[in-house]
Amino acid sequence: MSENDDASVAVETHALDNPTKTLWHGRFGEGPSAELLAFTVSLHFDQRLAEVDIEGSRAHVTMLARQGLLTNDERAEIVRALEVVRTELADGVFVFAESDEDIHTAIERRVTEIAGSAGGKLHTGRSRNDQVATDLRLWLKLAGQDQIQRIQALQDVLIQRAIEAEESYLPGYTHLQRAQPVLLAHHLLAHVWAFARDVDRWFDCLARADVSPLGAGALAGSSLPIDPAFSAQQLGFARPFENSLDAVSDRDFVAEALFCAAMTQVHLSRIGEEVVLWTTEEFGFMRLSDGYSTGSSMLPQKKNPDIAELARGKAGRLIGDLTGFLSTLKGLPLSYNRDLQEDKEPLFDAIDTCALTLSAIAGLLETATLVPARLAEAADSPANAATDLAEHLVGQGVPFREAHAVVGNLVRQSIERGVGLDELVETDPRLGPEAIPLLQPGAGVKRRTSPGGAGPAPLVEQLRLVDERMAAQRVRLG
Ligand code: ARG
């Protein structure tokens, strides 16, 4: 792994007799060991926080200047240095030093190199403990918006496919056994509602994450006249923290985000499983476009649903990100503990994986071909009308339990005697010829008329509700 390679480079150059200047060098007679540096470094993954770290520092020095803790010139010098750092990082010319254990250290070191003694004042009244918590919240606010947008894009595809599905119907399943016919549109919209809950969850999560920890210091605040509310406002947070210990210890927002992503991935996994089934020769409900399927290196005839399988497989990984991080949190006393550095890798992994899956599944569904003839054929087997036959008897005043037994008996006889169900229905004294239309292809789905049901009549209302929900989502996203 390249990460280990990087670490071993650090090992060679960080011998104890060649001390590296750390942020805490004043207290220490010796420099850090190679093992310490290799083990504790987080730069290779927290570099992603560079942009928000610079934003956080800009807000912090603006606050310091406003409070008389920096002169305006000092503030200007630091801001200028921060902008140089931003450009160097963006252009890929930022030179990391051996002593840069994380992105916060790296940026502060470089700002001090550029801005001289003014740079040495950047960290006034601040600790990496409040700094890193601030950075991660800022990062999550952006990442969460991106997740919501990607979920919405997938919802749009599902809604479009639902509209295009028109009158198409397929068997609805319970226990993966054919149960009752449902409109294809109804099936596709079921997934849209699950994703609508995911969007709601993200909004809730982001609202709780919208608190600035900046100004909590290492754990207890400061003796200096800092103004956390002003910093919060500068950074666009809804409010500042109320308790400094909580501010540097709280990673609920990470756990919640991990749950949001894991739940979405579980929804994607369930779609993935359906795609895997539907694209089998046995089902034959769906054909994937070439661009969203793979072939086999050996079997020339194969067309495989790898995206759907990976959507399913990666759900395990996101569940691991969530449970792993909760395990990290569970034993931690107040306040900051270095264990908390373990928050970033699972968060980045979960968000990145879910984002890629959302886009891949959206593309797959947008370009897949559904096969209405196969869908209808599977739904039209007379046994799928059994409930309609029972409900027909209920309409004639037969108690449902009795009606259920009558029809169940006919189905059993049909199987045991190898006689068509239609024949048995026609000759049954209680059902008879007038029940035969219930067995006609496409008849059953039209009878799903109750609110929220699977037939064409309630679908009209459902499409209106989906529209309403999507419009509300878009307004909320702004
Ligand atoms: N890289 C550290 C983290 O992610 C920054 C905070 C370090 N604080 C400390 N007291 N060592 O948590």
PDB file of C-alpha atoms in Angstrom, residues 8 153 201 244-245:
ATOM      1  CA  SER A   8       8.313   4.020   5.915  1.00  0.00           C
ATOM      2  CA  ALA A 153     -31.113  12.497  -9.051  1.00  0.00           C
ATOM      3  CA  ARG A 201     -32.717  11.948   7.544  1.00  0.00           C
ATOM      4  CA  SER A 244     -16.728  23.321  25.584  1.00  0.00           C
ATOM      5  CA  LEU A 245     -16.213  19.742  26.820  1.00  0.00           C
TER       6      LEU A 245
END
